[in-house]
CSV table of N, CA and C in Angstrom, one decimal:
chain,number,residue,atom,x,y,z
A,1,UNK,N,60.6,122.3,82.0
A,1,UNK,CA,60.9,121.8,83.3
A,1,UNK,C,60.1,122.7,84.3
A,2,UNK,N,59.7,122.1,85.5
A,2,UNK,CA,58.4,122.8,86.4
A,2,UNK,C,59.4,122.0,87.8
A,3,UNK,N,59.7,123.5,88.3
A,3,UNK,CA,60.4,123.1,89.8
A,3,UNK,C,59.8,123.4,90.8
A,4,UNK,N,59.4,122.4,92.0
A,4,UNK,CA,58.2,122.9,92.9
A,4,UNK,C,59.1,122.3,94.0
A,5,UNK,N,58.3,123.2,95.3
A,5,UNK,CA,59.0,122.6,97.2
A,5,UNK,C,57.7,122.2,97.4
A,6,UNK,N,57.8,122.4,98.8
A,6,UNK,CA,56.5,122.1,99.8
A,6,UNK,C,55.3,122.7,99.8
A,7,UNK,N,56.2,124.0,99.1
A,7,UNK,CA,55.3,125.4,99.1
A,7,UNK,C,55.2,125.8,98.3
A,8,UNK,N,55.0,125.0,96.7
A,8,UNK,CA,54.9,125.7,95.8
A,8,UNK,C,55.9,125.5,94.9
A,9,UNK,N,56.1,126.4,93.3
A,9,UNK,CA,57.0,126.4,92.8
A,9,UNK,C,58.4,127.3,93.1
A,10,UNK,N,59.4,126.8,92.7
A,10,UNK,CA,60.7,127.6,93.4
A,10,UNK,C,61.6,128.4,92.4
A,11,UNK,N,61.3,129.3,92.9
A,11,UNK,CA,61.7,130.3,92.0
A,11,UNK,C,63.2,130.6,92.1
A,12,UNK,N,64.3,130.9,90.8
A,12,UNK,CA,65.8,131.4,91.3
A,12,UNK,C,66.8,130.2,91.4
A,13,UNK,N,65.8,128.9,91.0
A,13,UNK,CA,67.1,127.9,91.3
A,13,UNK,C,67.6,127.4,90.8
A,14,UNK,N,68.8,127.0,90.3
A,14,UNK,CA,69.9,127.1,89.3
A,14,UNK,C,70.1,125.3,89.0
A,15,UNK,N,69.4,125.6,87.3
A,15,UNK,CA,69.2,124.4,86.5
A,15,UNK,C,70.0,123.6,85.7
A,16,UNK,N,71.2,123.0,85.8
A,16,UNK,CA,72.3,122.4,85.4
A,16,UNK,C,72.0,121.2,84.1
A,17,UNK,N,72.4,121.5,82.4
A,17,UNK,CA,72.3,120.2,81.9
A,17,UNK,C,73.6,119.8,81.7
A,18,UNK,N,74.1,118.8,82.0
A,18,UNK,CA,75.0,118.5,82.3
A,18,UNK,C,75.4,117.0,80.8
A,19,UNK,N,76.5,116.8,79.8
A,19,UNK,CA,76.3,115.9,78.8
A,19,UNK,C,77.7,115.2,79.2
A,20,UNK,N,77.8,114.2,79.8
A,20,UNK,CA,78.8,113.3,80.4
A,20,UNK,C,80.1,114.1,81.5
A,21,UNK,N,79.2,114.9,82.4
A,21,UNK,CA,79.6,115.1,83.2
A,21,UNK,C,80.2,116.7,83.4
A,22,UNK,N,79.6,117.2,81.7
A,22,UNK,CA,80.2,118.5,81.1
A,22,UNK,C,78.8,119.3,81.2
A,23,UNK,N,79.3,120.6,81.9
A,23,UNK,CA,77.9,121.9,81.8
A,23,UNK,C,78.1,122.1,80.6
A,24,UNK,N,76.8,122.0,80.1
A,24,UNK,CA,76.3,121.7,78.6
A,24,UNK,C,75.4,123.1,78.8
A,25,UNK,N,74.1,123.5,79.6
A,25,UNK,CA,73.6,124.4,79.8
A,25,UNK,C,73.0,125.0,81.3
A,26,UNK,N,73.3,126.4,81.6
A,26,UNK,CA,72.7,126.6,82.7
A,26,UNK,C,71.8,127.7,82.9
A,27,UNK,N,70.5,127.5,83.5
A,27,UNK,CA,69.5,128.4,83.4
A,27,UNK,C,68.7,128.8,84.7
A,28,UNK,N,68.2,129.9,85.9
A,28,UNK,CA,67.2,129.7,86.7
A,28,UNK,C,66.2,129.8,86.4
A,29,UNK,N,65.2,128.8,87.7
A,29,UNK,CA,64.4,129.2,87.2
A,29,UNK,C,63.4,130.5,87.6
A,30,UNK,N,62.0,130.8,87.0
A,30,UNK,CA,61.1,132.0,86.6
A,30,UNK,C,60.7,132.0,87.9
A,31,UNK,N,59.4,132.7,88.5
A,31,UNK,CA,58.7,132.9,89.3
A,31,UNK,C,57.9,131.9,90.2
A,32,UNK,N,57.1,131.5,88.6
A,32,UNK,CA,56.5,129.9,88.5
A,32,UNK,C,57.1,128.6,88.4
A,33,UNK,N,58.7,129.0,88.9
A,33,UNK,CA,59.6,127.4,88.9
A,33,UNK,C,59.7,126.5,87.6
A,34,UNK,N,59.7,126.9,86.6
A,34,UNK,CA,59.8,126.6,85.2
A,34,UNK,C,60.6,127.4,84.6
A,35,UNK,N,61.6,126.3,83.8
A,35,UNK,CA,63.1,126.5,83.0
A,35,UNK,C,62.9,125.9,81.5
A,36,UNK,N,63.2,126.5,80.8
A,36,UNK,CA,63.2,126.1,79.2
A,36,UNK,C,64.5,125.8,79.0
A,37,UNK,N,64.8,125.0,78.3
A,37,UNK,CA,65.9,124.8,77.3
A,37,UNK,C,65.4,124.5,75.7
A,38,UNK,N,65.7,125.9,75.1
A,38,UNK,CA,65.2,125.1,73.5
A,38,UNK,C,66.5,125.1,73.0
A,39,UNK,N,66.8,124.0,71.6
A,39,UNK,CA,67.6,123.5,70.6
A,39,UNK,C,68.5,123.0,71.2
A,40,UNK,N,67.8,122.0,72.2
A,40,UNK,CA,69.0,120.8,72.4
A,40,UNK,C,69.1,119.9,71.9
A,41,UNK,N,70.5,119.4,71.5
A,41,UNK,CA,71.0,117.7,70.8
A,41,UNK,C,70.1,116.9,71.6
A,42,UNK,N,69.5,116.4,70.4
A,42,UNK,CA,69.2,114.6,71.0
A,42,UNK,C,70.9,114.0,72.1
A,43,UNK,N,69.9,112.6,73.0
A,43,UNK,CA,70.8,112.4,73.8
A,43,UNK,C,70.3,112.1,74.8
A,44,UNK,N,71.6,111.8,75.6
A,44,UNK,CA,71.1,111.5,76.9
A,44,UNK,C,71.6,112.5,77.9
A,45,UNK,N,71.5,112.8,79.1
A,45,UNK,CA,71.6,114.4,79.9
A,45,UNK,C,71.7,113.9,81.2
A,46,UNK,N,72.4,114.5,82.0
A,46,UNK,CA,71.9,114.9,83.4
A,46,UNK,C,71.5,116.1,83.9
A,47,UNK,N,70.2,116.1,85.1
A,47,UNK,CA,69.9,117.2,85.2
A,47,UNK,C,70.3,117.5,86.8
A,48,UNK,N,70.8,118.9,87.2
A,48,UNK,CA,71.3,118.4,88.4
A,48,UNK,C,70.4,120.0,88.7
A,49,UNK,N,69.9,120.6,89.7
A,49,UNK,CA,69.2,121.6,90.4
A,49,UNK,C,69.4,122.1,91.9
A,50,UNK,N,69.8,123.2,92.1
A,50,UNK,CA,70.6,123.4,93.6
A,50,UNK,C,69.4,124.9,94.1
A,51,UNK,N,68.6,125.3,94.7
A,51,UNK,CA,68.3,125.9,95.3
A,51,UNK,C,68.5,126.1,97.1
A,52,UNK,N,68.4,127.4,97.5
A,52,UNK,CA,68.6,127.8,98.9
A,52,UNK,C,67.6,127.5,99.5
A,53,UNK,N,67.8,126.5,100.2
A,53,UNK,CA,67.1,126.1,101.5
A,53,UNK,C,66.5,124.2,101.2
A,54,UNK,N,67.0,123.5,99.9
A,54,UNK,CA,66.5,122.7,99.5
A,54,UNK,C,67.9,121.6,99.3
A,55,UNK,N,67.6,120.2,99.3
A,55,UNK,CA,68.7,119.1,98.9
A,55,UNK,C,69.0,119.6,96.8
A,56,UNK,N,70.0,119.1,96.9
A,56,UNK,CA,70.7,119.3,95.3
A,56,UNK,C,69.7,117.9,94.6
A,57,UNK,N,69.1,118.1,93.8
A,57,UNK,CA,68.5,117.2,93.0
A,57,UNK,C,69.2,116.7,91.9
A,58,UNK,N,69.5,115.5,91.7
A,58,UNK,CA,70.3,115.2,90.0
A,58,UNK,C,69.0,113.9,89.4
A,59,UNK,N,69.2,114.0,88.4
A,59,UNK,CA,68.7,112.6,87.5
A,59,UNK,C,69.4,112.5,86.7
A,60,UNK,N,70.1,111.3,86.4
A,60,UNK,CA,70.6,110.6,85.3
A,60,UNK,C,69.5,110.0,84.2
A,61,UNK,N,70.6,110.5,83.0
A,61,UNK,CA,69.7,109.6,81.9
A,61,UNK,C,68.0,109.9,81.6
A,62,UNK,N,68.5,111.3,81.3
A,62,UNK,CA,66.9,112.5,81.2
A,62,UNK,C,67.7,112.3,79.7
A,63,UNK,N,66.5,111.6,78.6
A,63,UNK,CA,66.6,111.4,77.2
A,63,UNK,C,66.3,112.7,76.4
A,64,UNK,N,66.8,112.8,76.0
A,64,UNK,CA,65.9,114.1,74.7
A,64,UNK,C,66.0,113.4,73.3
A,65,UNK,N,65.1,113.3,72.8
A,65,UNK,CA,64.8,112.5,71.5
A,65,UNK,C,64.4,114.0,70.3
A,66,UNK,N,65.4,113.8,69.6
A,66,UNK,CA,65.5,114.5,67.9
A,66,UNK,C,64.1,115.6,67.5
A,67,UNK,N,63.7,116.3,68.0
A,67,UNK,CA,62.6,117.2,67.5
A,67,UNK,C,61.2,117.4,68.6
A,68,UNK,N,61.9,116.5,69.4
A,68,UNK,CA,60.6,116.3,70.4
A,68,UNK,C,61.0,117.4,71.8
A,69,UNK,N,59.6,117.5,72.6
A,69,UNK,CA,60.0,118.2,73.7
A,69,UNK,C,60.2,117.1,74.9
A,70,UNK,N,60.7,117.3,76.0
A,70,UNK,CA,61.0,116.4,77.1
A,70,UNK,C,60.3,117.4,78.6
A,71,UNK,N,59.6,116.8,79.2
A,71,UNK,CA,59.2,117.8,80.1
A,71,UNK,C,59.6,117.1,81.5
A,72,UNK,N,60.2,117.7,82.8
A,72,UNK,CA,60.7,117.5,83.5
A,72,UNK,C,59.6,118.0,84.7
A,73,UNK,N,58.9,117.0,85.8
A,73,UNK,CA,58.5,117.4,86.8
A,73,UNK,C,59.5,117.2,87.9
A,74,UNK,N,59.7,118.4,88.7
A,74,UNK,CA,60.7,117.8,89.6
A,74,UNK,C,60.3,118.8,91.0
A,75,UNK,N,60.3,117.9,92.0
A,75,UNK,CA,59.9,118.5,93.6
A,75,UNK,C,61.3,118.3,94.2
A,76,UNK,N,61.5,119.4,95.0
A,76,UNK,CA,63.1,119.3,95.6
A,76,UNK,C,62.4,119.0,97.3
A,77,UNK,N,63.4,118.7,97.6
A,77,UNK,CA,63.2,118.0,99.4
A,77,UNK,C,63.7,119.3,100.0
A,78,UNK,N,63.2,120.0,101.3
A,78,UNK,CA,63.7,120.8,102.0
A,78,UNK,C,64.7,120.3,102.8
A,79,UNK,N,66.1,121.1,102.9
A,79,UNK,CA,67.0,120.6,103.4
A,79,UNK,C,67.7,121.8,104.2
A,80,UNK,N,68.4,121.8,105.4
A,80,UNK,CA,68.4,123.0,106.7
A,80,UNK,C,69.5,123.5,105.6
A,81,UNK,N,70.2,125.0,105.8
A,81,UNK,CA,70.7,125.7,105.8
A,81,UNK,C,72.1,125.3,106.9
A,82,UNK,N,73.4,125.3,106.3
A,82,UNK,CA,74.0,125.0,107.3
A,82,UNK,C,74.8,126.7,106.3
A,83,UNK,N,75.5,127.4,107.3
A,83,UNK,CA,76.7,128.5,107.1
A,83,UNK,C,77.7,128.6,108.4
A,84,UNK,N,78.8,129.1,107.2
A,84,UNK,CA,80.3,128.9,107.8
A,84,UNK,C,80.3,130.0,108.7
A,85,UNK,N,81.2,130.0,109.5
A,85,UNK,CA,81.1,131.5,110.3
A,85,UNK,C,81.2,132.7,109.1
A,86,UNK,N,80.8,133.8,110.1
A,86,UNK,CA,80.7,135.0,108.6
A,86,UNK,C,81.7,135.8,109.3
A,87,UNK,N,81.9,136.8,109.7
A,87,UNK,CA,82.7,137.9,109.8
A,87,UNK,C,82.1,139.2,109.2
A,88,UNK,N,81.9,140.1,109.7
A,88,UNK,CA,81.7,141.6,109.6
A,88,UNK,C,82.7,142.7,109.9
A,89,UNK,N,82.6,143.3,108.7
A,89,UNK,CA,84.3,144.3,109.1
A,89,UNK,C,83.3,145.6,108.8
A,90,UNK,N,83.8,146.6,109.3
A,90,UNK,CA,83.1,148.3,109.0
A,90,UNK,C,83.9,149.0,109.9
A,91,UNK,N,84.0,150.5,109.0
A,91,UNK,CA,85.0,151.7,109.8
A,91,UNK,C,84.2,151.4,111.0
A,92,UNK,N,85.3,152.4,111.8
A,92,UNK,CA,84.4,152.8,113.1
A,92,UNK,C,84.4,153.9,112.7
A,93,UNK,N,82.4,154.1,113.8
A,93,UNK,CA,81.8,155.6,113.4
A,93,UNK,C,82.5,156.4,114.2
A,94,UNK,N,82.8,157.6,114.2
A,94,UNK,CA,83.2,158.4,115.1
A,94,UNK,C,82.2,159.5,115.1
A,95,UNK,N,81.9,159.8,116.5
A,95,UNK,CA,80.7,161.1,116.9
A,95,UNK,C,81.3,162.3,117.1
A,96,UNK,N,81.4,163.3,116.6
A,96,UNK,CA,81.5,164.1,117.5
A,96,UNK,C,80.7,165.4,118.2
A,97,UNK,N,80.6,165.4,119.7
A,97,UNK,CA,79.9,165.9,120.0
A,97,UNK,C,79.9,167.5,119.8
A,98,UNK,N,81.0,168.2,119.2
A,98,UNK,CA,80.8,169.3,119.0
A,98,UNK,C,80.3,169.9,117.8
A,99,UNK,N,80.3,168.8,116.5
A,99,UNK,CA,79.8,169.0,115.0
A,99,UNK,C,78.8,168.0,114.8
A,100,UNK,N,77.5,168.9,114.5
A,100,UNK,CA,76.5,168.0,114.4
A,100,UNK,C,76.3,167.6,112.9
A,101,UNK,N,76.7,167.6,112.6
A,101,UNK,CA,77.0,167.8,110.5
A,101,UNK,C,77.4,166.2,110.6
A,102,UNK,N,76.2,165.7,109.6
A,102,UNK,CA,76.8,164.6,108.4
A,102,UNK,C,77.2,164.6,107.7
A,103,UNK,N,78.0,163.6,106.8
A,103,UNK,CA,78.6,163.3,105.5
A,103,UNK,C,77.6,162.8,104.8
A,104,UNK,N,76.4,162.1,105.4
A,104,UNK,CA,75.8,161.5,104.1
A,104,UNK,C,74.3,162.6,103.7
A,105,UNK,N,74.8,161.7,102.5
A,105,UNK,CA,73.4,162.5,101.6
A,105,UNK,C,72.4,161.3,101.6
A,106,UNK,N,71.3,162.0,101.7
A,106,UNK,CA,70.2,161.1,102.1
A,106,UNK,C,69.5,161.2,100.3
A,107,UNK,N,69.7,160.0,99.4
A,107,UNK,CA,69.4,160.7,97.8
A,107,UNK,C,67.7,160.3,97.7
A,108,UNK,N,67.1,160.7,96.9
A,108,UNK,CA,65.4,160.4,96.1
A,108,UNK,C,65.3,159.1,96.5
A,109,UNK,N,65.9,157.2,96.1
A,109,UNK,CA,65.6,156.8,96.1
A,109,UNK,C,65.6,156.0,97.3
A,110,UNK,N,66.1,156.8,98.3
A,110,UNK,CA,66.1,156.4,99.5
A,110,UNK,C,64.9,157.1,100.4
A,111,UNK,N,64.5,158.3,100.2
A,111,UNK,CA,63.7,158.7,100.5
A,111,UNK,C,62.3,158.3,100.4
A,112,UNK,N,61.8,157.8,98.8
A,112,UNK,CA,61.1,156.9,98.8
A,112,UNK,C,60.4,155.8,99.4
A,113,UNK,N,61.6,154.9,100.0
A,113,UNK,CA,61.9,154.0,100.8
A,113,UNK,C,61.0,154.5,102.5
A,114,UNK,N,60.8,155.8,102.9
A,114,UNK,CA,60.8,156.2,103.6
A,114,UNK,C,58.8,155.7,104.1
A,115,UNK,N,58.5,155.2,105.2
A,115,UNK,CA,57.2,155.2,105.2
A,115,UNK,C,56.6,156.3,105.8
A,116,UNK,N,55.1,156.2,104.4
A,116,UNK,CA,54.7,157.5,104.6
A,116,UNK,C,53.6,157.6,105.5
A,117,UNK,N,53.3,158.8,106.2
A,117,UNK,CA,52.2,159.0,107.0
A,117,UNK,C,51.6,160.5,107.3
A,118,UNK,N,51.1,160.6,107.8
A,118,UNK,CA,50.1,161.7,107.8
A,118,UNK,C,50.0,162.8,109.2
A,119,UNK,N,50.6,161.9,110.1
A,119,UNK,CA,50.1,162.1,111.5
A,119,UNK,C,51.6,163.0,112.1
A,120,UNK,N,51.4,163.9,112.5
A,120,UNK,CA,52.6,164.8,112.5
A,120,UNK,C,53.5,164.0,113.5
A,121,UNK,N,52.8,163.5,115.4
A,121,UNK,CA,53.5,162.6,116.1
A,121,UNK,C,54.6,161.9,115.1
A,122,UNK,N,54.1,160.8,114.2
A,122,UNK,CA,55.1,159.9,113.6
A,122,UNK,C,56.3,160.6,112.5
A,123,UNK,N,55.5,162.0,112.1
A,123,UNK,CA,57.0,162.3,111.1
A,123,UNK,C,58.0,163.3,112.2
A,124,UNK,N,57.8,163.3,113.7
A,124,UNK,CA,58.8,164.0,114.5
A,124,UNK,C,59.6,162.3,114.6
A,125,UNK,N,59.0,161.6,114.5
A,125,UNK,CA,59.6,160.4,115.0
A,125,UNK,C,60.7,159.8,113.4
A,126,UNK,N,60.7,160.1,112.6
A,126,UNK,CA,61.7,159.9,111.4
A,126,UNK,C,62.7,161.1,111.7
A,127,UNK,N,62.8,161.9,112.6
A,127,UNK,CA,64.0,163.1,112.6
A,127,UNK,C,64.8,162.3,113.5
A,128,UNK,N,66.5,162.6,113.0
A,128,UNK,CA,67.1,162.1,114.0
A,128,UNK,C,67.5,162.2,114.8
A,129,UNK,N,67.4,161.8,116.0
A,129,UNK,CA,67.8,162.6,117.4
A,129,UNK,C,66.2,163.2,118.5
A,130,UNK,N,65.6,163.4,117.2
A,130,UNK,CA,63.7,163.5,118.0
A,130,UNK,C,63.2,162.3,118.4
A,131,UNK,N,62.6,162.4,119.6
A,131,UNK,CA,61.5,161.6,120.1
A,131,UNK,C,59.8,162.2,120.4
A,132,UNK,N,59.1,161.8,119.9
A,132,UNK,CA,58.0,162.0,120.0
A,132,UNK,C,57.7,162.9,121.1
A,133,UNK,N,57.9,161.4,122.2
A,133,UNK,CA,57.4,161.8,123.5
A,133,UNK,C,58.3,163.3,124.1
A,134,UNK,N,59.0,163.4,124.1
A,134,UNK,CA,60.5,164.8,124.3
A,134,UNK,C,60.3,166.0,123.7
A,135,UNK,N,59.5,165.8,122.3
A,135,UNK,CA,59.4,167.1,121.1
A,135,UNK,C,58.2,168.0,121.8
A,136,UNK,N,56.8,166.7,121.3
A,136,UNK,CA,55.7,167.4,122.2
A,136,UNK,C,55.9,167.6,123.4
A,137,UNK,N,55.0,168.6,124.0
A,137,UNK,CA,54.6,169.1,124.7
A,137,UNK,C,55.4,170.4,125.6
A,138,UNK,N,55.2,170.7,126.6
A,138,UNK,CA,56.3,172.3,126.9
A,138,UNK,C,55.6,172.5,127.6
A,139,UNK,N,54.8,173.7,127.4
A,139,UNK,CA,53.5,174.1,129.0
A,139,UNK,C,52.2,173.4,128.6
A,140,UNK,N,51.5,174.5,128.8
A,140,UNK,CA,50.2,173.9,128.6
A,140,UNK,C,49.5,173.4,127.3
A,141,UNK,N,48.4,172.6,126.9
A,141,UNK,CA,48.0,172.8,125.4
A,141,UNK,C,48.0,173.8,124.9
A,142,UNK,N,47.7,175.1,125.1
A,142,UNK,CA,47.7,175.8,124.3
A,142,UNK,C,48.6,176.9,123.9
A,143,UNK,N,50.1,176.2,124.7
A,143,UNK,CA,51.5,177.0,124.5
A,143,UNK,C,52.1,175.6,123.1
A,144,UNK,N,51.7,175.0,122.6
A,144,UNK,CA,52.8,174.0,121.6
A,144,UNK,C,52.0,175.2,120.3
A,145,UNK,N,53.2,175.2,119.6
A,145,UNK,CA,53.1,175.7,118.2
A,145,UNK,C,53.6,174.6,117.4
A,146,UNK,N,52.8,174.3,116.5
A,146,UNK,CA,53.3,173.2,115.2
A,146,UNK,C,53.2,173.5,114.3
A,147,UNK,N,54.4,173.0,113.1
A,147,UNK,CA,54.0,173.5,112.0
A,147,UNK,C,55.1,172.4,111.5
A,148,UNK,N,54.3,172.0,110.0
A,148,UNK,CA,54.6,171.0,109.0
A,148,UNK,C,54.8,171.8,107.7
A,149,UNK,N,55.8,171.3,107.3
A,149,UNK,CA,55.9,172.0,105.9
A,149,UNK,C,56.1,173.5,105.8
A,150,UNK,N,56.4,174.0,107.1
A,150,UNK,CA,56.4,175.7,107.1
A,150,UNK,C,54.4,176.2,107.9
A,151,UNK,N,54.1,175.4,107.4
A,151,UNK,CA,52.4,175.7,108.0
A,151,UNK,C,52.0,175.7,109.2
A,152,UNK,N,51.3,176.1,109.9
A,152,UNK,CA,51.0,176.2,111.1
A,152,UNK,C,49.9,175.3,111.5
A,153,UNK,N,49.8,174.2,112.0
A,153,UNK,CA,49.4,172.7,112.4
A,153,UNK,C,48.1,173.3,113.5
A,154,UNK,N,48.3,174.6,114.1
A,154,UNK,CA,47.3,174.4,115.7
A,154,UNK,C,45.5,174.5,115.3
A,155,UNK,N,44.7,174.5,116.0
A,155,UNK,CA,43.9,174.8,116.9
A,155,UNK,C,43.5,175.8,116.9
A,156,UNK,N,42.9,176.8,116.5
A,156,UNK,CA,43.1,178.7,117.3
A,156,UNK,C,42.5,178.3,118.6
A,157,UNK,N,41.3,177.7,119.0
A,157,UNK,CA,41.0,178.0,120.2
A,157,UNK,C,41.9,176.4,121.5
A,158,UNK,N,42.5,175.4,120.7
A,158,UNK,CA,42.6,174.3,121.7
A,158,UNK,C,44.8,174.5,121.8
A,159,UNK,N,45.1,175.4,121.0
A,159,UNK,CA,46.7,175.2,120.6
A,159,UNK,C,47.0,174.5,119.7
């Protein structure tokens, strides 16, 4: 079975064989919008297909004949997105201004996540609470001291 939109094949969308009205089998589909079903009864089937952002597709009376394969082309129609109200619940944060201490741990795989760069300006801009424009500068150029990693970032003759 080969499941395609407007845009291509649809990947993730949940493949229903259905045998008089009974889920017989259910599979999504791959990357490339193609779903296998091997060692099915001969018979007759419905196939019913629901992906996000698309109308529910069914066909009645998709045959499978005794040893043979049955191949299914099927294009779903784009159909709007309708959602119920949602609701969001979360503690409230509390600040306090006299402890500057977090609770959370910032772990590896989050870190990762982190985009990387080279340019000192932008890693004052990942601290929190620093702004760029606020950190640099003080007196003149050749009163800023910088240092990355413990290292000393300047200049000798420019700061």
């Amino acid at each position: 079975m080969r499941v395609s939109g407007e845009d291509g094949p649809v990947a993730n969308a949940t493949v229903d064989v259905l045998f008089q009205e009974t889920l017989l089998r259910r599979q999504g589909t791959t990357e490339n919008g193609s779903a296998s079903f091997v060692a099915m009864p001969a018979g007759t089937f419905t196939v019913r297909i629901e992906a996000l952002g698309f109308a529910v597709y069914r066909a009645d009376d998709v045959r499978v004949a005794h040893g043979s394969s049955t191949i299914l082309e099927v294009r779903l129609d784009s159909a709007p997105i309708e959602l119920e109200g949602m609701t969001v619940r979360s503690e409230r944060v509390q600040i306090q201004r006299e402890n500057m201490e977090f609770s959370t741990r910032v772990d590896e795989a989050a870190i990762r996540l982190l985009p990387v760069t080279y340019n000192a300006r932008d890693l004052v801009a990942l601290t929190p609470g620093a702004r760029p424009g606020h950190v640099w500068g003080g007196a003149n150029f050749q009163a800023n001291n910088y240092r990355i990693d413990g290292l000393s970032a300047n200049h000798p003759g420019m700061g």
